[in-house]
């Protein structure tokens, strides 16, 4: 059996195991600080690199890959625990406008990471092996959206999985005590940092994507709004969804 087929088979087996354990292909990942009694549920593409660096005090970071590789290699990241089992701990996470988060995912994984190939053990792009290469080819952001919306929630990757699916259990109950919003991150995180004596928030993995709404056209905007409708409702991003739909419709009208 060719090596590539064996690796794909192992990846599929891991996906099945994860789903049986937690109901999703994407592992729920946490940083647990037992000294401070603090638990951070990692929501990828929602300032997670910056928050991880602050919570752990990690400083040696020329780019976000160094943070993730170092913390993962040191066993700092715990997976598929239940924060509610940790009595007396404060658990938190931050979510983001899912429509902007999807743009950030594309800009990071298909644009910025290409510049990092060959560095920090990055030998291939992130989605090269995901779902047997379903997202491997870069077909532009519209093509990315059209493929993502065909992926059911339980198979979605951690970088674009519905955040409401990620932070709730199978009965819809939140797994963490506090859910902040990316848009109010500096102020909200500063309160946590002061209370638990963790490092100030630094900035890593900024995608420099410009106006995120410019990535969408009318059709992909409708697709993404439908795909992330639970996130939009749960976290209060209805205004941003309407703004995107109006923005893309205005672009059509200007033609």
XYZ file of C-alpha atoms in Angstrom:
255
model
C 0.000 0.000 0.000
C 1.478 3.413 -0.937
C 2.644 5.559 1.987
C 0.220 8.370 1.096
C -2.718 5.953 1.234
C -1.572 4.600 4.602
C -1.342 8.141 6.031
C -4.799 8.996 4.717
C -6.194 5.785 6.239
C -4.636 6.623 9.615
C -6.082 10.137 9.412
C -9.527 8.696 8.678
C -9.215 6.313 11.642
C -8.303 9.214 13.930
C -11.306 11.157 12.649
C -13.669 8.274 13.449
C -12.163 7.880 16.924
C -12.522 11.603 17.646
C -16.128 11.616 16.542
C -16.989 8.657 18.764
C -15.309 10.372 21.718
C -16.574 13.922 21.344
C -19.094 14.093 18.516
C -16.749 16.069 16.252
C -13.703 15.565 14.052
C -12.152 18.710 15.529
C -10.637 18.070 18.938
C -11.584 20.488 21.660
C -8.267 21.790 22.925
C -7.624 23.509 26.233
C -4.853 25.097 28.237
C -5.220 24.260 31.911
C -3.281 26.220 34.530
C -3.690 24.310 37.783
C -1.813 26.895 39.820
C -4.106 29.730 38.764
C -7.145 27.464 38.372
C -7.687 28.778 34.888
C -8.891 26.958 31.757
C -8.828 28.391 28.244
C -10.835 26.646 25.504
C -8.931 27.313 22.285
C -11.078 28.671 19.451
C -8.835 28.777 16.424
C -8.805 31.941 14.299
C -10.103 33.951 17.242
C -6.821 35.420 18.527
C -5.895 31.994 19.892
C -2.125 32.374 19.292
C -2.075 35.622 21.246
C -4.194 34.247 24.081
C -2.168 31.032 24.292
C 1.076 33.022 24.532
C -0.356 35.239 27.266
C -1.900 32.458 29.336
C 1.293 30.369 29.275
C 3.752 33.271 29.451
C 5.328 32.139 26.177
C 7.625 34.848 24.783
C 9.929 33.252 22.200
C 7.677 33.649 19.177
C 8.814 34.985 15.827
C 5.544 33.699 14.354
C 2.493 31.769 15.444
C 3.860 28.367 14.396
C 6.514 28.558 17.086
C 3.833 29.028 19.721
C 1.698 26.087 18.602
C 4.588 23.702 18.000
C 6.292 24.522 21.276
C 3.214 24.318 23.489
C 1.955 21.191 21.748
C 5.354 19.522 22.088
C 5.577 20.381 25.781
C 2.216 18.788 26.547
C 0.682 22.091 27.629
C -2.427 21.586 25.499
C -5.067 19.196 26.848
C -7.715 17.718 24.594
C -11.316 16.685 25.021
C -11.534 17.303 28.745
C -14.677 18.709 30.332
C -13.927 22.022 32.104
C -17.038 21.562 34.218
C -15.274 18.736 36.028
C -12.681 21.201 37.370
C -14.350 22.607 40.460
C -13.274 26.092 41.444
C -11.634 26.805 38.078
C -12.502 29.740 35.839
C -13.002 28.596 32.243
C -13.240 30.962 29.300
C -12.933 31.395 25.563
C -13.354 34.046 22.883
C -15.462 33.759 19.749
C -15.435 35.816 16.572
C -17.760 36.937 13.811
C -17.827 33.603 11.908
C -18.006 35.317 8.524
C -14.814 37.248 9.191
C -13.243 34.218 10.868
C -13.677 32.214 7.655
C -11.814 34.904 5.714
C -9.046 34.848 8.307
C -8.818 31.063 7.965
C -8.401 31.287 4.197
C -5.879 34.142 4.356
C -3.819 32.304 6.961
C -3.845 28.782 5.558
C -3.728 29.490 1.828
C -1.841 32.797 1.633
C 0.324 33.532 4.650
C 1.430 29.958 5.354
C 2.881 29.656 1.858
C 5.514 32.173 2.946
C 6.429 29.949 5.908
C 6.911 26.683 4.043
C 10.211 25.122 5.074
C 10.252 26.959 8.411
C 9.444 25.531 11.852
C 8.859 22.047 10.382
C 6.150 23.357 8.036
C 6.618 20.993 5.089
C 3.143 21.218 3.603
C 0.113 23.452 3.822
C -2.345 22.751 6.591
C -5.246 21.449 4.490
C -3.184 19.236 2.185
C -4.303 16.037 3.951
C -7.601 17.140 5.454
C -10.495 14.956 4.240
C -8.299 13.217 1.653
C -7.236 16.556 0.145
C -10.765 17.976 -0.242
C -9.468 21.501 0.431
C -5.927 21.030 -0.853
C -6.183 23.007 -4.078
C -6.414 26.779 -3.722
C -9.389 27.826 -5.835
C -9.627 31.287 -4.359
C -11.863 32.322 -1.504
C -15.145 31.684 -3.377
C -14.038 28.125 -4.110
C -12.997 27.689 -0.479
C -16.422 28.792 0.766
C -18.263 26.530 -1.664
C -16.345 23.517 -0.393
C -16.497 24.406 3.311
C -20.289 24.740 3.344
C -20.565 21.176 2.035
C -18.745 19.814 5.112
C -21.049 18.719 7.971
C -20.298 20.122 11.401
C -18.948 16.871 12.821
C -16.286 16.719 10.079
C -15.387 20.411 10.095
C -11.795 21.371 10.838
C -11.040 23.338 14.011
C -10.157 26.470 12.014
C -13.632 26.888 10.520
C -15.857 24.678 12.644
C -18.981 26.375 13.945
C -17.980 27.933 17.249
C -21.367 27.164 18.791
C -20.789 23.489 17.960
C -17.313 23.642 19.480
C -18.150 25.248 22.804
C -21.344 23.369 23.639
C -21.999 19.758 24.505
C -24.457 17.496 22.716
C -27.323 18.942 24.746
C -26.419 22.508 23.787
C -24.971 23.437 27.191
C -21.906 25.676 27.261
C -18.683 23.994 28.279
C -17.054 27.146 29.662
C -18.117 29.770 32.149
C -17.265 32.887 30.145
C -17.561 33.467 26.384
C -16.071 36.759 25.233
C -16.129 38.317 21.795
C -13.059 38.919 19.664
C -14.281 42.435 18.934
C -14.026 43.362 22.632
C -10.917 41.265 23.216
C -8.439 43.829 24.586
C -10.729 45.144 27.317
C -12.266 41.800 28.252
C -8.968 39.940 28.267
C -7.276 42.664 30.325
C -9.806 42.022 33.088
C -8.940 38.308 33.082
C -5.204 39.024 32.911
C -5.328 41.307 35.949
C -7.434 38.935 38.019
C -5.277 35.864 37.285
C -1.889 37.580 36.958
C -1.144 36.474 33.409
C 0.864 38.306 30.766
C -0.669 41.160 28.743
C -2.101 40.229 25.390
C 0.423 40.226 22.550
C -0.428 40.040 18.850
C 0.514 37.086 16.674
C -0.637 35.699 13.316
C -2.347 38.860 12.064
C -3.461 38.014 8.538
C -3.445 41.540 7.090
C -6.439 40.671 4.963
C -7.914 44.171 4.465
C -11.691 44.548 4.396
C -12.949 41.018 5.013
C -16.242 41.690 3.235
C -14.430 42.244 -0.063
C -13.618 38.526 -0.174
C -17.280 37.635 -0.580
C -19.644 37.871 -3.497
C -23.416 37.716 -3.164
C -23.631 33.938 -3.514
C -20.815 33.029 -1.117
C -22.137 35.532 1.425
C -25.508 33.789 1.423
C -23.831 30.390 1.715
C -21.671 31.429 4.657
C -24.521 33.153 6.504
C -26.614 29.993 6.210
C -23.733 27.714 7.226
C -22.955 29.771 10.335
C -26.514 30.697 11.257
C -26.200 29.088 14.710
C -23.049 31.090 15.503
C -24.664 34.274 14.241
C -27.706 33.768 16.468
C -25.916 32.479 19.591
C -23.207 35.136 19.695
C -25.153 38.115 18.376
C -23.662 38.660 14.924
C -26.950 39.328 13.130
C -25.981 42.919 12.331
C -22.679 41.835 10.773
C -24.485 39.215 8.676
C -26.982 41.784 7.384
C -24.153 44.188 6.677
C -22.328 41.592 4.586
C -25.438 40.663 2.605
C -26.195 44.317 1.907
C -22.560 45.001 1.002
C -22.388 42.201 -1.546
C -25.788 43.138 -2.984
C -24.611 46.735 -3.416
C -21.611 45.457 -5.379
C -24.006 43.662 -7.739
C -26.151 46.790 -8.139
C -23.106 48.900 -9.023
C -22.252 46.793 -12.044
